[in-house]
PDB file of C-alpha atoms in Angstrom:
ATOM      1  CA  MET K   1      98.026-109.985 102.138  1.00  0.00           C
ATOM      2  CA  PHE K   2     101.457-111.477 101.741  1.00  0.00           C
ATOM      3  CA  ASN K   3     100.600-112.641  98.221  1.00  0.00           C
ATOM      4  CA  SER K   4      99.384-109.140  97.292  1.00  0.00           C
ATOM      5  CA  ILE K   5     102.624-107.568  98.497  1.00  0.00           C
ATOM      6  CA  LYS K   6     104.656-110.221  96.699  1.00  0.00           C
ATOM      7  CA  TYR K   7     102.655-109.706  93.469  1.00  0.00           C
ATOM      8  CA  ALA K   8     103.105-105.933  93.665  1.00  0.00           C
ATOM      9  CA  THR K   9     106.815-106.361  94.257  1.00  0.00           C
ATOM     10  CA  VAL K  10     107.175-108.615  91.215  1.00  0.00           C
ATOM     11  CA  ILE K  11     105.209-106.193  89.009  1.00  0.00           C
ATOM     12  CA  GLY K  12     107.267-103.290  90.263  1.00  0.00           C
ATOM     13  CA  ALA K  13     110.505-105.100  89.584  1.00  0.00           C
ATOM     14  CA  THR K  14     109.323-106.001  86.087  1.00  0.00           C
ATOM     15  CA  LEU K  15     108.427-102.404  85.286  1.00  0.00           C
ATOM     16  CA  ILE K  16     111.768-101.182  86.566  1.00  0.00           C
ATOM     17  CA  ALA K  17     113.564-103.842  84.484  1.00  0.00           C
ATOM     18  CA  GLY K  18     111.526-102.857  81.408  1.00  0.00           C
ATOM     19  CA  ALA K  19     112.389 -99.198  81.851  1.00  0.00           C
ATOM     20  CA  ALA K  20     116.036-100.135  82.227  1.00  0.00           C
ATOM     21  CA  ILE K  21     115.906-102.125  78.970  1.00  0.00           C
ATOM     22  CA  ALA K  22     114.492 -99.167  77.048  1.00  0.00           C
ATOM     23  CA  GLN K  23     116.896 -96.694  78.553  1.00  0.00           C
ATOM     24  CA  ASP K  24     119.989 -98.800  77.937  1.00  0.00           C
ATOM     25  CA  TYR K  25     119.000-100.502  74.669  1.00  0.00           C
ATOM     26  CA  PRO K  26     121.047-101.273  72.712  1.00  0.00           C
ATOM     27  CA  GLU K  27     123.978-102.202  74.928  1.00  0.00           C
ATOM     28  CA  LYS K  28     125.678-104.447  72.361  1.00  0.00           C
ATOM     29  CA  PRO K  29     125.699-104.933  68.565  1.00  0.00           C
ATOM     30  CA  ILE K  30     122.385-105.839  66.931  1.00  0.00           C
ATOM     31  CA  GLU K  31     122.640-108.686  64.428  1.00  0.00           C
ATOM     32  CA  VAL K  32     120.618-108.285  61.218  1.00  0.00           C
ATOM     33  CA  ILE K  33     120.135-111.594  59.400  1.00  0.00           C
ATOM     34  CA  VAL K  34     119.777-111.408  55.624  1.00  0.00           C
ATOM     35  CA  GLY K  35     118.435-114.617  54.073  1.00  0.00           C
ATOM     36  CA  TYR K  36     120.220-114.043  50.764  1.00  0.00           C
ATOM     37  CA  SER K  37     123.744-113.657  49.458  1.00  0.00           C
ATOM     38  CA  ALA K  38     125.725-110.452  49.743  1.00  0.00           C
ATOM     39  CA  GLY K  39     125.180-108.037  46.880  1.00  0.00           C
ATOM     40  CA  GLY K  40     121.538-108.861  46.173  1.00  0.00           C
ATOM     41  CA  GLY K  41     118.659-106.413  46.504  1.00  0.00           C
ATOM     42  CA  THR K  42     117.773-107.414  50.073  1.00  0.00           C
ATOM     43  CA  ASP K  43     121.386-107.274  51.205  1.00  0.00           C
ATOM     44  CA  VAL K  44     121.835-103.842  49.629  1.00  0.00           C
ATOM     45  CA  MET K  45     118.728-102.587  51.427  1.00  0.00           C
ATOM     46  CA  ALA K  46     119.947-103.885  54.807  1.00  0.00           C
ATOM     47  CA  ARG K  47     123.446-102.457  54.470  1.00  0.00           C
ATOM     48  CA  THR K  48     122.140 -99.111  53.196  1.00  0.00           C
ATOM     49  CA  ALA K  49     119.590 -98.767  56.014  1.00  0.00           C
ATOM     50  CA  ALA K  50     121.867 -99.965  58.834  1.00  0.00           C
ATOM     51  CA  PRO K  51     123.830 -96.736  59.478  1.00  0.00           C
ATOM     52  CA  PHE K  52     120.608 -94.709  59.526  1.00  0.00           C
ATOM     53  CA  ILE K  53     118.954 -97.050  62.038  1.00  0.00           C
ATOM     54  CA  GLU K  54     122.104 -96.736  64.146  1.00  0.00           C
ATOM     55  CA  LYS K  55     121.797 -92.947  63.970  1.00  0.00           C
ATOM     56  CA  TYR K  56     118.188 -92.941  65.163  1.00  0.00           C
ATOM     57  CA  LEU K  57     118.739 -95.535  67.909  1.00  0.00           C
ATOM     58  CA  GLY K  58     121.330 -93.259  69.431  1.00  0.00           C
ATOM     59  CA  ASP K  59     125.019 -93.005  70.198  1.00  0.00           C
ATOM     60  CA  GLY K  60     126.825 -96.273  70.286  1.00  0.00           C
ATOM     61  CA  ALA K  61     124.214 -98.324  68.416  1.00  0.00           C
ATOM     62  CA  SER K  62     125.740-100.846  66.033  1.00  0.00           C
ATOM     63  CA  LEU K  63     124.013-103.053  63.437  1.00  0.00           C
ATOM     64  CA  VAL K  64     125.955-105.996  62.015  1.00  0.00           C
ATOM     65  CA  VAL K  65     124.623-107.628  58.831  1.00  0.00           C
ATOM     66  CA  LYS K  66     124.937-111.427  58.677  1.00  0.00           C
ATOM     67  CA  ASN K  67     124.129-113.263  55.430  1.00  0.00           C
ATOM     68  CA  MET K  68     122.445-116.683  55.748  1.00  0.00           C
ATOM     69  CA  PRO K  69     121.450-117.569  52.154  1.00  0.00           C
ATOM     70  CA  GLY K  70     119.581-120.671  51.058  1.00  0.00           C
ATOM     71  CA  ALA K  71     116.114-122.149  50.424  1.00  0.00           C
ATOM     72  CA  SER K  72     114.789-118.899  48.906  1.00  0.00           C
ATOM     73  CA  GLY K  73     115.390-117.007  52.153  1.00  0.00           C
ATOM     74  CA  GLN K  74     113.767-119.617  54.390  1.00  0.00           C
ATOM     75  CA  ILE K  75     116.937-120.454  56.343  1.00  0.00           C
ATOM     76  CA  GLY K  76     117.566-116.879  57.404  1.00  0.00           C
ATOM     77  CA  VAL K  77     114.003-115.966  58.301  1.00  0.00           C
ATOM     78  CA  THR K  78     113.608-119.183  60.318  1.00  0.00           C
ATOM     79  CA  GLU K  79     116.707-118.208  62.310  1.00  0.00           C
ATOM     80  CA  VAL K  80     115.070-114.872  63.109  1.00  0.00           C
ATOM     81  CA  ALA K  81     111.745-116.451  64.108  1.00  0.00           C
ATOM     82  CA  ASN K  82     113.516-118.766  66.578  1.00  0.00           C
ATOM     83  CA  ALA K  83     115.900-116.184  68.067  1.00  0.00           C
ATOM     84  CA  ASP K  84     115.511-114.694  71.551  1.00  0.00           C
ATOM     85  CA  PRO K  85     113.114-111.720  71.399  1.00  0.00           C
ATOM     86  CA  ASP K  86     115.525-109.371  73.136  1.00  0.00           C
ATOM     87  CA  GLY K  87     116.026-106.829  70.362  1.00  0.00           C
ATOM     88  CA  TYR K  88     119.504-108.052  69.447  1.00  0.00           C
ATOM     89  CA  THR K  89     118.396-110.192  66.488  1.00  0.00           C
ATOM     90  CA  LEU K  90     116.549-108.583  63.609  1.00  0.00           C
ATOM     91  CA  GLY K  91     116.007-109.952  60.126  1.00  0.00           C
ATOM     92  CA  THR K  92     115.100-108.890  56.634  1.00  0.00           C
ATOM     93  CA  PHE K  93     111.665-109.891  55.370  1.00  0.00           C
ATOM     94  CA  ASN K  94     110.592-110.272  51.748  1.00  0.00           C
ATOM     95  CA  LEU K  95     107.038-110.295  50.482  1.00  0.00           C
ATOM     96  CA  PRO K  96     105.322-112.194  49.043  1.00  0.00           C
ATOM     97  CA  GLY K  97     108.171-114.752  49.113  1.00  0.00           C
ATOM     98  CA  MET K  98     108.390-115.240  52.899  1.00  0.00           C
ATOM     99  CA  MET K  99     104.666-116.009  53.099  1.00  0.00           C
ATOM    100  CA  ALA K 100     104.715-118.221  50.000  1.00  0.00           C
ATOM    101  CA  ARG K 101     107.372-120.391  51.706  1.00  0.00           C
ATOM    102  CA  THR K 102     104.814-121.224  54.445  1.00  0.00           C
ATOM    103  CA  ILE K 103     102.432-122.534  51.785  1.00  0.00           C
ATOM    104  CA  ASP K 104     104.557-124.453  49.277  1.00  0.00           C
ATOM    105  CA  ARG K 105     106.696-126.354  51.848  1.00  0.00           C
ATOM    106  CA  LYS K 106     107.078-127.147  55.533  1.00  0.00           C
ATOM    107  CA  ALA K 107     108.121-124.030  57.424  1.00  0.00           C
ATOM    108  CA  ASP K 108     109.005-123.542  61.086  1.00  0.00           C
ATOM    109  CA  TYR K 109     107.491-120.079  61.141  1.00  0.00           C
ATOM    110  CA  SER K 110     104.226-118.349  60.236  1.00  0.00           C
ATOM    111  CA  ALA K 111     102.915-114.802  59.913  1.00  0.00           C
ATOM    112  CA  ASP K 112     102.453-114.823  63.711  1.00  0.00           C
ATOM    113  CA  SER K 113     106.132-115.584  64.436  1.00  0.00           C
ATOM    114  CA  PHE K 114     107.377-112.010  64.191  1.00  0.00           C
ATOM    115  CA  THR K 115     107.279-108.503  65.587  1.00  0.00           C
ATOM    116  CA  TYR K 116     106.756-106.365  62.504  1.00  0.00           C
ATOM    117  CA  LEU K 117     109.071-103.350  62.333  1.00  0.00           C
ATOM    118  CA  ALA K 118     108.999-101.816  58.865  1.00  0.00           C
ATOM    119  CA  ASN K 119     108.717-102.488  55.190  1.00  0.00           C
ATOM    120  CA  VAL K 120     111.281-100.236  53.497  1.00  0.00           C
ATOM    121  CA  VAL K 121     111.325-101.047  49.762  1.00  0.00           C
ATOM    122  CA  ASN K 122     108.525-101.633  47.267  1.00  0.00           C
ATOM    123  CA  ASP K 123     110.267-102.634  44.050  1.00  0.00           C
ATOM    124  CA  PRO K 124     107.624-102.820  41.291  1.00  0.00           C
ATOM    125  CA  ASN K 125     107.585-105.419  38.553  1.00  0.00           C
ATOM    126  CA  VAL K 126     108.366-104.653  34.941  1.00  0.00           C
ATOM    127  CA  ILE K 127     107.774-106.762  31.860  1.00  0.00           C
ATOM    128  CA  VAL K 128     110.700-106.897  29.478  1.00  0.00           C
ATOM    129  CA  THR K 129     111.279-108.626  26.162  1.00  0.00           C
ATOM    130  CA  SER K 130     114.387-109.649  24.312  1.00  0.00           C
ATOM    131  CA  LYS K 131     115.525-107.388  21.515  1.00  0.00           C
ATOM    132  CA  ARG K 132     115.440-110.536  19.347  1.00  0.00           C
ATOM    133  CA  SER K 133     111.777-111.267  20.109  1.00  0.00           C
ATOM    134  CA  GLY K 134     110.312-108.590  17.855  1.00  0.00           C
ATOM    135  CA  ILE K 135     107.856-107.736  20.654  1.00  0.00           C
ATOM    136  CA  GLU K 136     108.085-104.069  21.576  1.00  0.00           C
ATOM    137  CA  THR K 137     104.688-103.233  23.084  1.00  0.00           C
ATOM    138  CA  MET K 138     102.210-104.762  25.514  1.00  0.00           C
ATOM    139  CA  ASP K 139      99.579-105.059  22.787  1.00  0.00           C
ATOM    140  CA  GLN K 140     102.018-107.025  20.610  1.00  0.00           C
ATOM    141  CA  LEU K 141     102.865-109.286  23.550  1.00  0.00           C
ATOM    142  CA  VAL K 142      99.238-110.037  24.396  1.00  0.00           C
ATOM    143  CA  GLU K 143      98.345-110.600  20.745  1.00  0.00           C
ATOM    144  CA  GLU K 144     101.211-113.082  20.320  1.00  0.00           C
ATOM    145  CA  ALA K 145     100.248-114.948  23.508  1.00  0.00           C
ATOM    146  CA  ARG K 146      96.607-115.185  22.470  1.00  0.00           C
ATOM    147  CA  GLU K 147      97.373-116.427  18.963  1.00  0.00           C
ATOM    148  CA  ASN K 148      99.997-118.937  20.132  1.00  0.00           C
ATOM    149  CA  PRO K 149      99.141-120.153  23.661  1.00  0.00           C
ATOM    150  CA  GLY K 150     102.273-121.275  25.535  1.00  0.00           C
ATOM    151  CA  ALA K 151     104.658-120.187  22.778  1.00  0.00           C
ATOM    152  CA  VAL K 152     106.015-117.148  24.633  1.00  0.00           C
ATOM    153  CA  THR K 153     108.658-118.241  27.163  1.00  0.00           C
ATOM    154  CA  VAL K 154     108.998-116.192  30.371  1.00  0.00           C
ATOM    155  CA  GLY K 155     112.198-116.012  32.423  1.00  0.00           C
ATOM    156  CA  MET K 156     111.834-115.267  36.149  1.00  0.00           C
ATOM    157  CA  SER K 157     113.836-115.649  39.338  1.00  0.00           C
ATOM    158  CA  SER K 158     111.702-118.332  41.001  1.00  0.00           C
ATOM    159  CA  LEU K 159     108.251-119.799  41.433  1.00  0.00           C
ATOM    160  CA  GLY K 160     106.081-118.485  44.241  1.00  0.00           C
ATOM    161  CA  GLY K 161     107.607-115.003  44.171  1.00  0.00           C
ATOM    162  CA  ASP K 162     106.384-111.589  43.132  1.00  0.00           C
ATOM    163  CA  ASP K 163     107.362-112.154  39.491  1.00  0.00           C
ATOM    164  CA  HIS K 164     105.382-115.410  39.385  1.00  0.00           C
ATOM    165  CA  PHE K 165     102.311-113.760  40.896  1.00  0.00           C
ATOM    166  CA  MET K 166     102.661-110.914  38.412  1.00  0.00           C
ATOM    167  CA  LEU K 167     102.525-113.403  35.523  1.00  0.00           C
ATOM    168  CA  ILE K 168      99.410-115.046  36.971  1.00  0.00           C
ATOM    169  CA  LYS K 169      97.734-111.640  37.191  1.00  0.00           C
ATOM    170  CA  LEU K 170      98.692-110.959  33.551  1.00  0.00           C
ATOM    171  CA  GLN K 171      97.360-114.313  32.364  1.00  0.00           C
ATOM    172  CA  ASN K 172      94.074-113.897  34.242  1.00  0.00           C
ATOM    173  CA  LEU K 173      93.609-110.330  33.047  1.00  0.00           C
ATOM    174  CA  THR K 174      94.341-111.025  29.378  1.00  0.00           C
ATOM    175  CA  GLU K 175      93.152-114.655  29.155  1.00  0.00           C
ATOM    176  CA  THR K 176      96.527-115.735  27.846  1.00  0.00           C
ATOM    177  CA  GLU K 177      98.938-118.584  28.510  1.00  0.00           C
ATOM    178  CA  PHE K 178     102.730-118.312  28.793  1.00  0.00           C
ATOM    179  CA  THR K 179     105.458-120.909  29.454  1.00  0.00           C
ATOM    180  CA  ILE K 180     107.491-120.264  32.622  1.00  0.00           C
ATOM    181  CA  VAL K 181     111.255-120.790  32.654  1.00  0.00           C
ATOM    182  CA  PRO K 182     112.429-120.392  36.288  1.00  0.00           C
ATOM    183  CA  PHE K 183     116.042-119.436  37.053  1.00  0.00           C
ATOM    184  CA  ARG K 184     118.105-119.354  40.257  1.00  0.00           C
ATOM    185  CA  GLY K 185     117.737-115.621  40.727  1.00  0.00           C
ATOM    186  CA  SER K 186     116.993-112.504  38.729  1.00  0.00           C
ATOM    187  CA  ALA K 187     120.507-111.996  37.353  1.00  0.00           C
ATOM    188  CA  PRO K 188     120.613-115.283  35.368  1.00  0.00           C
ATOM    189  CA  ALA K 189     117.041-114.662  34.167  1.00  0.00           C
ATOM    190  CA  ARG K 190     118.095-111.249  32.871  1.00  0.00           C
ATOM    191  CA  THR K 191     121.194-112.728  31.219  1.00  0.00           C
ATOM    192  CA  ALA K 192     119.087-115.355  29.438  1.00  0.00           C
ATOM    193  CA  LEU K 193     116.723-112.664  28.268  1.00  0.00           C
ATOM    194  CA  MET K 194     119.515-110.494  26.898  1.00  0.00           C
ATOM    195  CA  GLY K 195     120.900-113.534  25.077  1.00  0.00           C
ATOM    196  CA  GLY K 196     117.525-114.247  23.497  1.00  0.00           C
ATOM    197  CA  HIS K 197     117.147-117.621  25.248  1.00  0.00           C
ATOM    198  CA  VAL K 198     113.713-116.610  26.535  1.00  0.00           C
ATOM    199  CA  ALA K 199     111.345-114.192  24.825  1.00  0.00           C
ATOM    200  CA  MET K 200     110.087-112.317  27.847  1.00  0.00           C
ATOM    201  CA  GLY K 201     111.018-111.689  31.454  1.00  0.00           C
ATOM    202  CA  ILE K 202     109.348-110.400  34.602  1.00  0.00           C
ATOM    203  CA  LEU K 203     111.805-108.544  36.833  1.00  0.00           C
ATOM    204  CA  ASN K 204     111.857-105.548  39.189  1.00  0.00           C
ATOM    205  CA  ILE K 205     112.661-101.972  38.213  1.00  0.00           C
ATOM    206  CA  SER K 206     115.873-101.999  40.299  1.00  0.00           C
ATOM    207  CA  GLU K 207     117.062-104.990  38.254  1.00  0.00           C
ATOM    208  CA  VAL K 208     116.634-103.369  34.827  1.00  0.00           C
ATOM    209  CA  ALA K 209     117.304 -99.694  35.598  1.00  0.00           C
ATOM    210  CA  SER K 210     120.838-100.014  34.209  1.00  0.00           C
ATOM    211  CA  PHE K 211     119.842-102.239  31.276  1.00  0.00           C
ATOM    212  CA  GLN K 212     117.043-100.272  29.628  1.00  0.00           C
ATOM    213  CA  ASP K 213     119.069 -99.854  26.414  1.00  0.00           C
ATOM    214  CA  ASP K 214     119.633-103.614  26.158  1.00  0.00           C
ATOM    215  CA  LEU K 215     116.032-104.745  26.642  1.00  0.00           C
ATOM    216  CA  ASN K 216     112.542-103.738  25.585  1.00  0.00           C
ATOM    217  CA  VAL K 217     110.910-102.577  28.843  1.00  0.00           C
ATOM    218  CA  LEU K 218     107.165-102.611  28.127  1.00  0.00           C
ATOM    219  CA  GLY K 219     105.747-101.092  31.297  1.00  0.00           C
ATOM    220  CA  ILE K 220     105.819-100.841  35.059  1.00  0.00           C
ATOM    221  CA  ALA K 221     103.296-102.291  37.552  1.00  0.00           C
ATOM    222  CA  THR K 222     102.630 -99.134  39.575  1.00  0.00           C
ATOM    223  CA  THR K 223      99.771 -96.692  39.876  1.00  0.00           C
ATOM    224  CA  GLU K 224     102.080 -93.801  38.936  1.00  0.00           C
ATOM    225  CA  ARG K 225     105.273 -93.558  36.892  1.00  0.00           C
ATOM    226  CA  SER K 226     108.526 -94.349  38.672  1.00  0.00           C
ATOM    227  CA  ASP K 227     111.163 -91.695  39.312  1.00  0.00           C
ATOM    228  CA  PHE K 228     113.722 -94.303  38.219  1.00  0.00           C
ATOM    229  CA  ALA K 229     112.187 -94.562  34.737  1.00  0.00           C
ATOM    230  CA  PRO K 230     109.963 -91.507  34.195  1.00  0.00           C
ATOM    231  CA  ASP K 231     109.569 -92.201  30.469  1.00  0.00           C
ATOM    232  CA  LEU K 232     108.284 -95.713  31.104  1.00  0.00           C
ATOM    233  CA  PRO K 233     104.447 -95.890  31.066  1.00  0.00           C
ATOM    234  CA  THR K 234     102.510 -97.809  33.676  1.00  0.00           C
ATOM    235  CA  PHE K 235     100.504-100.801  32.509  1.00  0.00           C
ATOM    236  CA  ALA K 236      97.310 -98.966  33.492  1.00  0.00           C
ATOM    237  CA  GLU K 237      98.184 -96.227  31.016  1.00  0.00           C
ATOM    238  CA  GLN K 238      98.238 -98.937  28.346  1.00  0.00           C
ATOM    239  CA  GLY K 239      94.901-100.429  29.361  1.00  0.00           C
ATOM    240  CA  TYR K 240      96.189-103.209  31.635  1.00  0.00           C
ATOM    241  CA  GLU K 241      95.369-102.820  35.348  1.00  0.00           C
ATOM    242  CA  LEU K 242      98.464-104.500  36.746  1.00  0.00           C
ATOM    243  CA  VAL K 243     100.051-103.427  40.067  1.00  0.00           C
ATOM    244  CA  ASN K 244     102.563-105.751  41.691  1.00  0.00           C
ATOM    245  CA  GLY K 245     106.055-105.805  43.175  1.00  0.00           C
ATOM    246  CA  SER K 246     108.579-107.105  45.672  1.00  0.00           C
ATOM    247  CA  MET K 247     108.481-105.683  49.192  1.00  0.00           C
ATOM    248  CA  ARG K 248     111.507-105.814  51.499  1.00  0.00           C
ATOM    249  CA  GLY K 249     111.643-104.867  55.144  1.00  0.00           C
ATOM    250  CA  PHE K 250     112.658-105.794  58.682  1.00  0.00           C
ATOM    251  CA  VAL K 251     111.163-107.957  61.428  1.00  0.00           C
ATOM    252  CA  ALA K 252     112.181-109.209  64.864  1.00  0.00           C
ATOM    253  CA  PRO K 253     111.144-112.357  66.727  1.00  0.00           C
ATOM    254  CA  LYS K 254     107.670-112.260  68.249  1.00  0.00           C
ATOM    255  CA  GLY K 255     107.602-111.084  71.863  1.00  0.00           C
ATOM    256  CA  LEU K 256     109.930-108.088  71.894  1.00  0.00           C
ATOM    257  CA  PRO K 257     109.664-106.022  75.108  1.00  0.00           C
ATOM    258  CA  GLU K 258     107.209-103.256  74.306  1.00  0.00           C
ATOM    259  CA  ASP K 259     109.670-100.471  75.069  1.00  0.00           C
ATOM    260  CA  VAL K 260     112.345-101.998  72.847  1.00  0.00           C
ATOM    261  CA  GLU K 261     109.799-102.420  70.066  1.00  0.00           C
ATOM    262  CA  ALA K 262     108.765 -98.771  70.470  1.00  0.00           C
ATOM    263  CA  LYS K 263     112.380 -97.615  70.254  1.00  0.00           C
ATOM    264  CA  LEU K 264     112.997 -99.640  67.092  1.00  0.00           C
ATOM    265  CA  LEU K 265     109.749 -98.458  65.490  1.00  0.00           C
ATOM    266  CA  ALA K 266     110.656 -94.846  66.217  1.00  0.00           C
ATOM    267  CA  ALA K 267     113.988 -95.365  64.458  1.00  0.00           C
ATOM    268  CA  PHE K 268     112.453 -96.974  61.359  1.00  0.00           C
ATOM    269  CA  GLU K 269     109.693 -94.358  61.127  1.00  0.00           C
ATOM    270  CA  GLN K 270     112.304 -91.627  60.659  1.00  0.00           C
ATOM    271  CA  LEU K 271     113.752 -93.216  57.522  1.00  0.00           C
ATOM    272  CA  ASP K 272     110.948 -91.883  55.330  1.00  0.00           C
ATOM    273  CA  GLY K 273     111.886 -88.274  56.064  1.00  0.00           C
ATOM    274  CA  ASP K 274     115.650 -88.631  55.911  1.00  0.00           C
ATOM    275  CA  GLU K 275     116.816 -87.065  52.644  1.00  0.00           C
ATOM    276  CA  GLU K 276     120.274 -88.607  52.957  1.00  0.00           C
ATOM    277  CA  PHE K 277     118.742 -92.074  53.330  1.00  0.00           C
ATOM    278  CA  LEU K 278     116.369 -91.530  50.396  1.00  0.00           C
ATOM    279  CA  ALA K 279     119.307 -90.422  48.245  1.00  0.00           C
ATOM    280  CA  ALA K 280     121.321 -93.493  49.251  1.00  0.00           C
ATOM    281  CA  MET K 281     118.444 -95.773  48.313  1.00  0.00           C
ATOM    282  CA  ALA K 282     117.853 -93.929  45.051  1.00  0.00           C
ATOM    283  CA  ALA K 283     121.502 -94.510  44.150  1.00  0.00           C
ATOM    284  CA  THR K 284     120.754 -98.253  44.238  1.00  0.00           C
ATOM    285  CA  SER K 285     117.472 -97.821  42.275  1.00  0.00           C
ATOM    286  CA  ASN K 286     115.443 -99.093  45.234  1.00  0.00           C
ATOM    287  CA  PRO K 287     112.049 -97.330  45.561  1.00  0.00           C
ATOM    288  CA  VAL K 288     111.380 -96.541  49.234  1.00  0.00           C
ATOM    289  CA  GLU K 289     107.971 -97.230  50.762  1.00  0.00           C
ATOM    290  CA  VAL K 290     108.083 -97.243  54.560  1.00  0.00           C
ATOM    291  CA  VAL K 291     105.198 -99.087  56.245  1.00  0.00           C
ATOM    292  CA  THR K 292     105.661 -99.677  59.967  1.00  0.00           C
ATOM    293  CA  GLY K 293     104.278-101.770  62.819  1.00  0.00           C
ATOM    294  CA  ASN K 294     100.764-103.121  62.601  1.00  0.00           C
ATOM    295  CA  ASP K 295     100.238-101.729  59.092  1.00  0.00           C
ATOM    296  CA  PHE K 296     103.177-103.867  57.967  1.00  0.00           C
ATOM    297  CA  LYS K 297     101.614-106.898  59.679  1.00  0.00           C
ATOM    298  CA  VAL K 298      98.282-106.295  57.924  1.00  0.00           C
ATOM    299  CA  LEU K 299     100.115-106.002  54.607  1.00  0.00           C
ATOM    300  CA  THR K 300     101.810-109.336  55.301  1.00  0.00           C
ATOM    301  CA  GLN K 301      98.457-111.014  55.958  1.00  0.00           C
ATOM    302  CA  ASP K 302      97.034-109.590  52.717  1.00  0.00           C
ATOM    303  CA  LEU K 303      99.930-111.030  50.722  1.00  0.00           C
ATOM    304  CA  TRP K 304      99.601-114.387  52.497  1.00  0.00           C
ATOM    305  CA  ASP K 305      95.956-114.461  51.408  1.00  0.00           C
ATOM    306  CA  LEU K 306      97.046-113.698  47.821  1.00  0.00           C
ATOM    307  CA  ALA K 307      99.673-116.453  47.830  1.00  0.00           C
ATOM    308  CA  LYS K 308      97.254-118.971  49.345  1.00  0.00           C
ATOM    309  CA  GLY K 309      94.630-118.147  46.738  1.00  0.00           C
ATOM    310  CA  VAL K 310      97.120-118.652  43.919  1.00  0.00           C
ATOM    311  CA  TRP K 311      98.362-121.903  45.468  1.00  0.00           C
ATOM    312  CA  ASP K 312      94.835-123.317  45.828  1.00  0.00           C
ATOM    313  CA  GLU K 313      94.062-122.652  42.163  1.00  0.00           C
ATOM    314  CA  THR K 314      97.452-123.233  40.526  1.00  0.00           C
ATOM    315  CA  PRO K 315     100.034-124.831  42.877  1.00  0.00           C
ATOM    316  CA  TRP K 316     103.505-124.057  41.576  1.00  0.00           C
ATOM    317  CA  ASN K 317     105.347-127.129  42.923  1.00  0.00           C
TER     318      ASN K 317
END
């Protein structure tokens, strides 16, 4: 009898504490860890979204972006995975890169280490060629690669990222072989391409939107044309079924109190219908695709499966 009363008292106290957390949350600034340098695509997304998340969390909410670059984002996302799950540490999350890091090296986190809040950006891949290459269409590119296996050099930001997986899809689809030239980020890859040091590049639409007059942009890996480049045909329109891109969103450590998680999810879910937010993201050429909660987790698992399959067949390290 005593134990029953004690148990009921503990449960009651826990429920009251939980309700208090939801009602008062957030009581202090929320830190948002970005695993890349300031000014990059992920950082821009976090800083653009922050004031809107503050608005939907309520009066007094404050998000503070903290950059922790290094190891292709692994340092920052590991910090998030190991933080207290109290709702005061969130982090940006990039796919497929964050899952690829658990395959190609030792990682102190896995797909089960997080509470999934929302994917916000789906930045599709584009294939571009140097003006000096003489390659202006997809058919010309594929023909050149078939006739001269390995002769076409491809600049990309890193191995094990969305651009790398896009190239593997292209090679498998067209039975071609290219030579990869990895760079330390998309900006140097684009610079090398514009200088004619590599023949071809795989980038994201946000990274070439302002450079379309300086490069040959051959197509975009989406099912429909992008609002950021409405004259640019999809690969499917040209006979190549290629859909791929870089996804960027937000996670928290696994184990958030359910009511805090619900409050955060409600805030992120309102981004998709906020015209001011959509306009702010459009100004940075970042295509918005909001996927929240468990759907985001399922998406993460799908991309882990893709990365693992690629690694098993063609390990990139």
